[in-house]
XYZ file of N, CA and C in Angstrom:
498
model
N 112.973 79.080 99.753
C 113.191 79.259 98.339
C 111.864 79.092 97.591
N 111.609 79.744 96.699
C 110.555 80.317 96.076
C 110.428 78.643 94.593
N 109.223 78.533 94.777
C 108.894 77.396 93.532
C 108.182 78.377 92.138
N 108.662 78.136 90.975
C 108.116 79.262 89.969
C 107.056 78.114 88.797
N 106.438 77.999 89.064
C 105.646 77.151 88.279
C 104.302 77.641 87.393
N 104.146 77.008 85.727
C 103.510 78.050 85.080
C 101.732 77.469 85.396
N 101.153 78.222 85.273
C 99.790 78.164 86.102
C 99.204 77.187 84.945
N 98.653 76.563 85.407
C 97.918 75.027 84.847
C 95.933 74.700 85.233
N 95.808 75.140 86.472
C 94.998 75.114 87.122
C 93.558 76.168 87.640
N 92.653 75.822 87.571
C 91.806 77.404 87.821
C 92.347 77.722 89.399
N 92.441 76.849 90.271
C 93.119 77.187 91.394
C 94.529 78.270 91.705
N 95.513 77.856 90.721
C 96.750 78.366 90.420
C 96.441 79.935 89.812
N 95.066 79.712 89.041
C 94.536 81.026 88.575
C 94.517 82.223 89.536
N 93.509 82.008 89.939
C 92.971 82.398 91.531
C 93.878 82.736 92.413
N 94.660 81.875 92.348
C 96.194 82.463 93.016
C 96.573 83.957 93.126
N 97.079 83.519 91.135
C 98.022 84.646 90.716
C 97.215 85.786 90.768
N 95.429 85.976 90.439
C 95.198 87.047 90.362
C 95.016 87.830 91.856
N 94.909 86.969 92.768
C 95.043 87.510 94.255
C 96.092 88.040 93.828
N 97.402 87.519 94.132
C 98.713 88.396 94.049
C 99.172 89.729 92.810
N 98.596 89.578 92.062
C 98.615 90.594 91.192
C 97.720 91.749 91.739
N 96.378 91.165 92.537
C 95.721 92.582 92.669
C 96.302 93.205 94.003
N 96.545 92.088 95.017
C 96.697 92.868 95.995
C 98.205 93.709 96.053
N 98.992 93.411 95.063
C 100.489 94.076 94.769
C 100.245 95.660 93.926
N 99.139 94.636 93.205
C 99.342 95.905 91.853
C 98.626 96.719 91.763
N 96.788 96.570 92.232
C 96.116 97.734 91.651
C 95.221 97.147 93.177
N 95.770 97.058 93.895
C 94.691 97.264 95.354
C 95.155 98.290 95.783
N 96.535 98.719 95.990
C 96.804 99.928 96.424
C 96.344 101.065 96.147
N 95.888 101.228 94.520
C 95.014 102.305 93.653
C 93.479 102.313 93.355
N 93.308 101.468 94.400
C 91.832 101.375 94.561
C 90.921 100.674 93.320
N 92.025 99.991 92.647
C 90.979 99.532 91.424
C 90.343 98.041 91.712
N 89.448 97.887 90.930
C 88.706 96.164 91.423
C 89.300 94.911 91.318
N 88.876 93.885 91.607
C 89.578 92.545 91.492
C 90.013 92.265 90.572
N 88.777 92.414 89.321
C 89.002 91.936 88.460
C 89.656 92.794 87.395
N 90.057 93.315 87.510
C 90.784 94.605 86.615
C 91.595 94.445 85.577
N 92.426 93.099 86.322
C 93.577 92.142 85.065
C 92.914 92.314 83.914
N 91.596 91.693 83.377
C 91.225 91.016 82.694
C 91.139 92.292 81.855
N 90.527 93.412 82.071
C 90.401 94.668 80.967
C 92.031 94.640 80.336
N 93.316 94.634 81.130
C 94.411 95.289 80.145
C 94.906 94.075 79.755
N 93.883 92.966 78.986
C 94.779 92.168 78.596
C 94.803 91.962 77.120
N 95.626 91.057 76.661
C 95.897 91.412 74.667
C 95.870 90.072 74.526
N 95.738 90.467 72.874
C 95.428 89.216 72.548
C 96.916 88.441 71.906
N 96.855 87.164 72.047
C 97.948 86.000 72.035
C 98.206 84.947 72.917
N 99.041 84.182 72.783
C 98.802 83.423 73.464
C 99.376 83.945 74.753
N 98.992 83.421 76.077
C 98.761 83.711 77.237
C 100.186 82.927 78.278
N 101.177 83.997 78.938
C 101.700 82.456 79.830
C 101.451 83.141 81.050
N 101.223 82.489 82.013
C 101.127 82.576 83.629
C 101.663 81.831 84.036
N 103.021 82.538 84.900
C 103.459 81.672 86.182
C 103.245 82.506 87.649
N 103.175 81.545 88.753
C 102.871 81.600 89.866
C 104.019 81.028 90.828
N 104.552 82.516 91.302
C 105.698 81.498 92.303
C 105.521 81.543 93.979
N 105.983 80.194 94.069
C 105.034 79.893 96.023
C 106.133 79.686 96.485
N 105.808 79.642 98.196
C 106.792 79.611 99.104
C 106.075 78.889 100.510
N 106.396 77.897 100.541
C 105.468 76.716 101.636
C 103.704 76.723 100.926
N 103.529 76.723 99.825
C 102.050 76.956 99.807
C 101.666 77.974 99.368
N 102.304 79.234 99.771
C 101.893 80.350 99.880
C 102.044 81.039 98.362
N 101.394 81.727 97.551
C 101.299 82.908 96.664
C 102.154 83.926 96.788
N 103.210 84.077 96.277
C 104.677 85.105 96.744
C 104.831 86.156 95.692
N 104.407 85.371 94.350
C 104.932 86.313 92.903
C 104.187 85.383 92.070
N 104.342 86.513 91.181
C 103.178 86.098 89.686
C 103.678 87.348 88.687
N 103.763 86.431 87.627
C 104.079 87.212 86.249
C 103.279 86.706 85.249
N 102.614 87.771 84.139
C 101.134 87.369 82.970
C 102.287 88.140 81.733
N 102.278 87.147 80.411
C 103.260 87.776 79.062
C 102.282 87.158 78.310
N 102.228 87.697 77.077
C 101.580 87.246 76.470
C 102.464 87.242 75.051
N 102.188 86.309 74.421
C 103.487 86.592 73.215
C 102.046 87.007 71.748
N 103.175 88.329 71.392
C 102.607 89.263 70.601
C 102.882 89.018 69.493
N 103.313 88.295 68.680
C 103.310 88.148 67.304
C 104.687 87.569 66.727
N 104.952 86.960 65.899
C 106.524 87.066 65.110
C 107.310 86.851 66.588
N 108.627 87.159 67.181
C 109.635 87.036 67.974
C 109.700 87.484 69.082
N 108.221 88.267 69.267
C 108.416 88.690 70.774
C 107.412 88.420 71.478
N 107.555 88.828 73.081
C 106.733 88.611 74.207
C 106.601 89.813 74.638
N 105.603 90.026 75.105
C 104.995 91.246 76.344
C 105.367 90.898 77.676
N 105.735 91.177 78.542
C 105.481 90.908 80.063
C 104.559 91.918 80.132
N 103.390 90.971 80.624
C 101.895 92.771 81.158
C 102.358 92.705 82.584
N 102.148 91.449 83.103
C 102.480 92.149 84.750
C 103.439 91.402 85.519
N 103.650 91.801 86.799
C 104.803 91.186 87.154
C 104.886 91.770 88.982
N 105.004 90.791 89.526
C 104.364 90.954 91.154
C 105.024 90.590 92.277
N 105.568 91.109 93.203
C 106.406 90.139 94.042
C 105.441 90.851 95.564
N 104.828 89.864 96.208
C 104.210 90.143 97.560
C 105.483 91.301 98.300
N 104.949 92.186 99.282
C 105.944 92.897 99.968
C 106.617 92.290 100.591
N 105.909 91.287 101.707
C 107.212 90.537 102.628
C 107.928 89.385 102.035
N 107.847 89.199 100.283
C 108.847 88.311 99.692
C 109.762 89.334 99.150
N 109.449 90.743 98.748
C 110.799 91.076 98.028
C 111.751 91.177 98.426
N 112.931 91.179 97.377
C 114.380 91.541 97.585
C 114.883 89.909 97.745
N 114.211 88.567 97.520
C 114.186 87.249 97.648
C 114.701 86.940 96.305
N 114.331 87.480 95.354
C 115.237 87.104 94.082
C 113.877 86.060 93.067
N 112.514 86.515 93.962
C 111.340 85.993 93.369
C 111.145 86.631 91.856
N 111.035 87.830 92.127
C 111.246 88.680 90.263
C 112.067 87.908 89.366
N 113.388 87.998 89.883
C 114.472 87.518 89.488
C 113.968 86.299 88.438
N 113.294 85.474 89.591
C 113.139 84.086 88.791
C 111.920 83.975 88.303
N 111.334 84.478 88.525
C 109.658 84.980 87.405
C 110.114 85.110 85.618
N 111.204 86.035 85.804
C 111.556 86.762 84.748
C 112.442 85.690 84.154
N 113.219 85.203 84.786
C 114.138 83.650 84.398
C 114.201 82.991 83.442
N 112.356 82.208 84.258
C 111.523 81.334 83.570
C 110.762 81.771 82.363
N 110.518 83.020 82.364
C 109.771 83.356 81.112
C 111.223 84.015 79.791
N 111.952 83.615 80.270
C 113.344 83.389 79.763
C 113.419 82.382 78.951
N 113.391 81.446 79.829
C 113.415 80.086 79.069
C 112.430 79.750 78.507
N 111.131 80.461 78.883
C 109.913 80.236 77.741
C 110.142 80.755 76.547
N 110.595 82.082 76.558
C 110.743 82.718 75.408
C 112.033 82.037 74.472
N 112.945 81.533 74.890
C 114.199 80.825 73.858
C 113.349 79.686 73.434
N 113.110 78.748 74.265
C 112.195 77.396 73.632
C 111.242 78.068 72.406
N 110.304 78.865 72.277
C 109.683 79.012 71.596
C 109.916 80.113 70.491
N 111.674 79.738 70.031
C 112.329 81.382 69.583
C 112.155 82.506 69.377
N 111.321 83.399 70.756
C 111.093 84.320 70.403
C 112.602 85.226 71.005
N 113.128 86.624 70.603
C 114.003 87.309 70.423
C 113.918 88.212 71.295
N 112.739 88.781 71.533
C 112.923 90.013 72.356
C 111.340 89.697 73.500
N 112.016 90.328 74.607
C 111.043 90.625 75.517
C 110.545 92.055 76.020
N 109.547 92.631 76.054
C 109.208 93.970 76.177
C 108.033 94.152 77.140
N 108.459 95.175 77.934
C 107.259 95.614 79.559
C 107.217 97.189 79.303
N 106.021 97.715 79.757
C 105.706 98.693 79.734
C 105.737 99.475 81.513
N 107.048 99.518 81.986
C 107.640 99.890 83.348
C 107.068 100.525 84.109
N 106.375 100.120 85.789
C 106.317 101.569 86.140
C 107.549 102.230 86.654
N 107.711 103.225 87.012
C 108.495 104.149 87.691
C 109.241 103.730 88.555
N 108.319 102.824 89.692
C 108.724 102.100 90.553
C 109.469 100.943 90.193
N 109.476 100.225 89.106
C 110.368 98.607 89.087
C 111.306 99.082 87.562
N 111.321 100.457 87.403
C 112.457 100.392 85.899
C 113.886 99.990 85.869
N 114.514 100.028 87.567
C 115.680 100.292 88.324
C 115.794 98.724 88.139
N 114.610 97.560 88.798
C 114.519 96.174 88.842
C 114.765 95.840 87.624
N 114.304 96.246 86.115
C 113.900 95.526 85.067
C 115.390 95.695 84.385
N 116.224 96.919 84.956
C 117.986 97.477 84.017
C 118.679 96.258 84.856
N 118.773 95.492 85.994
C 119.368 94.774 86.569
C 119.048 93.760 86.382
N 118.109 93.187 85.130
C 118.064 92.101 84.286
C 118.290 92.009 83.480
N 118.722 93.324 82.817
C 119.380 93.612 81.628
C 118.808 94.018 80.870
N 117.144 94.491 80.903
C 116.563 94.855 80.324
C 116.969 96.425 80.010
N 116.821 97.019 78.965
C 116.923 98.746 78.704
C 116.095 99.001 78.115
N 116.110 101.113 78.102
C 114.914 101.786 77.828
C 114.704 101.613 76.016
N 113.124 100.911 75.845
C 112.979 101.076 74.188
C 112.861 101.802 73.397
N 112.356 102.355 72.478
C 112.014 103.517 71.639
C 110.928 103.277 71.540
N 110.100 104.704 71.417
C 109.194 104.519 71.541
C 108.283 105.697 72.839
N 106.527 105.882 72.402
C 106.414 106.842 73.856
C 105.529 105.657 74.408
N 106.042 105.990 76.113
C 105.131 105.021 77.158
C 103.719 105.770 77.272
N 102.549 104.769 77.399
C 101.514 105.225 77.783
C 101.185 106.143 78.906
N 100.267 107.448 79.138
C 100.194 107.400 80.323
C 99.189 107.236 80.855
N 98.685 107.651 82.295
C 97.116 107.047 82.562
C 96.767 107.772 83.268
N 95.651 108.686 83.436
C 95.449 109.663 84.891
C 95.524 109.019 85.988
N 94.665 107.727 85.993
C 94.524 106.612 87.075
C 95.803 106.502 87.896
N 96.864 106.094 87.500
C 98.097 106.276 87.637
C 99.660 107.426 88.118
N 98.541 108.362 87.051
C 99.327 109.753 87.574
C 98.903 110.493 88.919
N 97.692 109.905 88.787
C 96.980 110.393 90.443
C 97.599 109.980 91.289
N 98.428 108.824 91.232
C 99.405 108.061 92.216
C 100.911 108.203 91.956
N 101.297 108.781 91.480
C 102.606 109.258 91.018
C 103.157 108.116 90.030
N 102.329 107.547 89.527
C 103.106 105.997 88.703
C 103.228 106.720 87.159
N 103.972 106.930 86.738
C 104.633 107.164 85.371
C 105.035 105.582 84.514
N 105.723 105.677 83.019
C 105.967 104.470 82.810
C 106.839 104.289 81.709
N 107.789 104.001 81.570
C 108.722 103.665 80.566
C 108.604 102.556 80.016
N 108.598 102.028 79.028
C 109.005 101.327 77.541
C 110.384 100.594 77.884
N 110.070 99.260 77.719
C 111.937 98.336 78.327
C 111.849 97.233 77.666
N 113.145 96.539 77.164
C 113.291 95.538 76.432
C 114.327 94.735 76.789
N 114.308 93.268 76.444
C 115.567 92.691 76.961
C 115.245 91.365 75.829
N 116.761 91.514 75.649
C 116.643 90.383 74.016
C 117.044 89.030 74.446
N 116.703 87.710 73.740
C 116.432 86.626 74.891
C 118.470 86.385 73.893
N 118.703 86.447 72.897
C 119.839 86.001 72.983
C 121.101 86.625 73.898
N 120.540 87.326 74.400
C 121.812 87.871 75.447
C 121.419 87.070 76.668
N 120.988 86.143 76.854
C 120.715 85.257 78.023
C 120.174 85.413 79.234
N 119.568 84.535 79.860
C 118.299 84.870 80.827
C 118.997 85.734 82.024
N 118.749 86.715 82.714
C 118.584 87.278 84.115
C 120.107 86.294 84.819
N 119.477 84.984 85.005
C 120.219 83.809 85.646
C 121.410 83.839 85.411
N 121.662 84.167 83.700
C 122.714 83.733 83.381
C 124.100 85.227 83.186
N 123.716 86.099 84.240
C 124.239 87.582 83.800
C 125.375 87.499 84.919
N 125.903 89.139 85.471
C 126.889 88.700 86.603
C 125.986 88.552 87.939
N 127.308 88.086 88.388
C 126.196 87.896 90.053
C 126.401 89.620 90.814
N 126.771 90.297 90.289
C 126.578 91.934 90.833
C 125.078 92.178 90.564
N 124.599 92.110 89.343
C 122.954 91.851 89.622
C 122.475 91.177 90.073
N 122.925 90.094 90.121
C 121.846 89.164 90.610
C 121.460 89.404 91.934
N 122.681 89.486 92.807
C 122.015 89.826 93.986
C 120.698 91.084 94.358
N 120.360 91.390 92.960
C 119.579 93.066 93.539
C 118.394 92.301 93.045
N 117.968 91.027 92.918
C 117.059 90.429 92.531
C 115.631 91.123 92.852
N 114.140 90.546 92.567
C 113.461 91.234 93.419
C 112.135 90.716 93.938
């Protein structure tokens, strides 16, 4: 079982951005440090979720103004998915977002996890998604998704989703 804890540490740092690059933009050939260009300004949350030690999943939100949060990224190692690590990434920044009343949560989807983000209850926003050649060179497209914190965290939905955790 996966520990989801919010990053505190330059160590814990270091962590998450291993797992973010090697999930997210090692496959597309982009550099280590790459996080750091698409990031916005506000305040910052990072959690890091482990499994014996190990770096499994990592999620970066940044809360954007007035009632809402961004999720920028969101990561589950290959041989952890389908563990319900997403699941609880997304949870916790659940319960971050009610503690600090914000209302809505919003990700900018790829192609690949839009299927993951509707089985948290998240749906498509209004609005056009960015696109990126970088991206399109790899078939990654991207939808616009939202999920409002008073309809209650991921955790608290049926267990027909839950099990499709990720």
């Amino acid at each position: 079982m996966a520990t989801v804890e919010i990053v505190t540490t330059a160590d814990a740092a270091a962590r998450l951005d291993e797992v973010l690059w090697v999930v997210l933009w090692q496959p597309l050939g982009l550099p280590r440090d790459i996080r750091h260009t698409f990031s916005l300004e506000g305040e910052k949350f990072e959690l890091l979720a482990q499994e014996n030690r190990q770096a499994v999943g990592g999620l970066v939100a940044v809360c954007t103004g007035g009632a809402e949060i961004e999720l920028r990224h969101l990561a589950v190692a290959s041989q952890a998915q389908g563990r319900g690590i997403g699941r609880s990434l997304v949870t916790e920044l659940y319960r971050i977002a009610k503690a600090r009343n914000c209302r809505r949560i919003h990700t900018i989807a790829r192609n690949t996890s839009g299927e993951f983000f509707r089985t948290l209850g998240f749906q498509t926003a209004p609005g056009q998604a960015p696109e990126h050649p970088l991206f399109l060179e790899h078939g990654i497209t991207f939808e616009l998704m939202e999920g409002f914190v008073e309809q209650g965290a991921p955790a608290d939905r049926s267990t027909a989703t839950r099990s499709r955790g990720g």
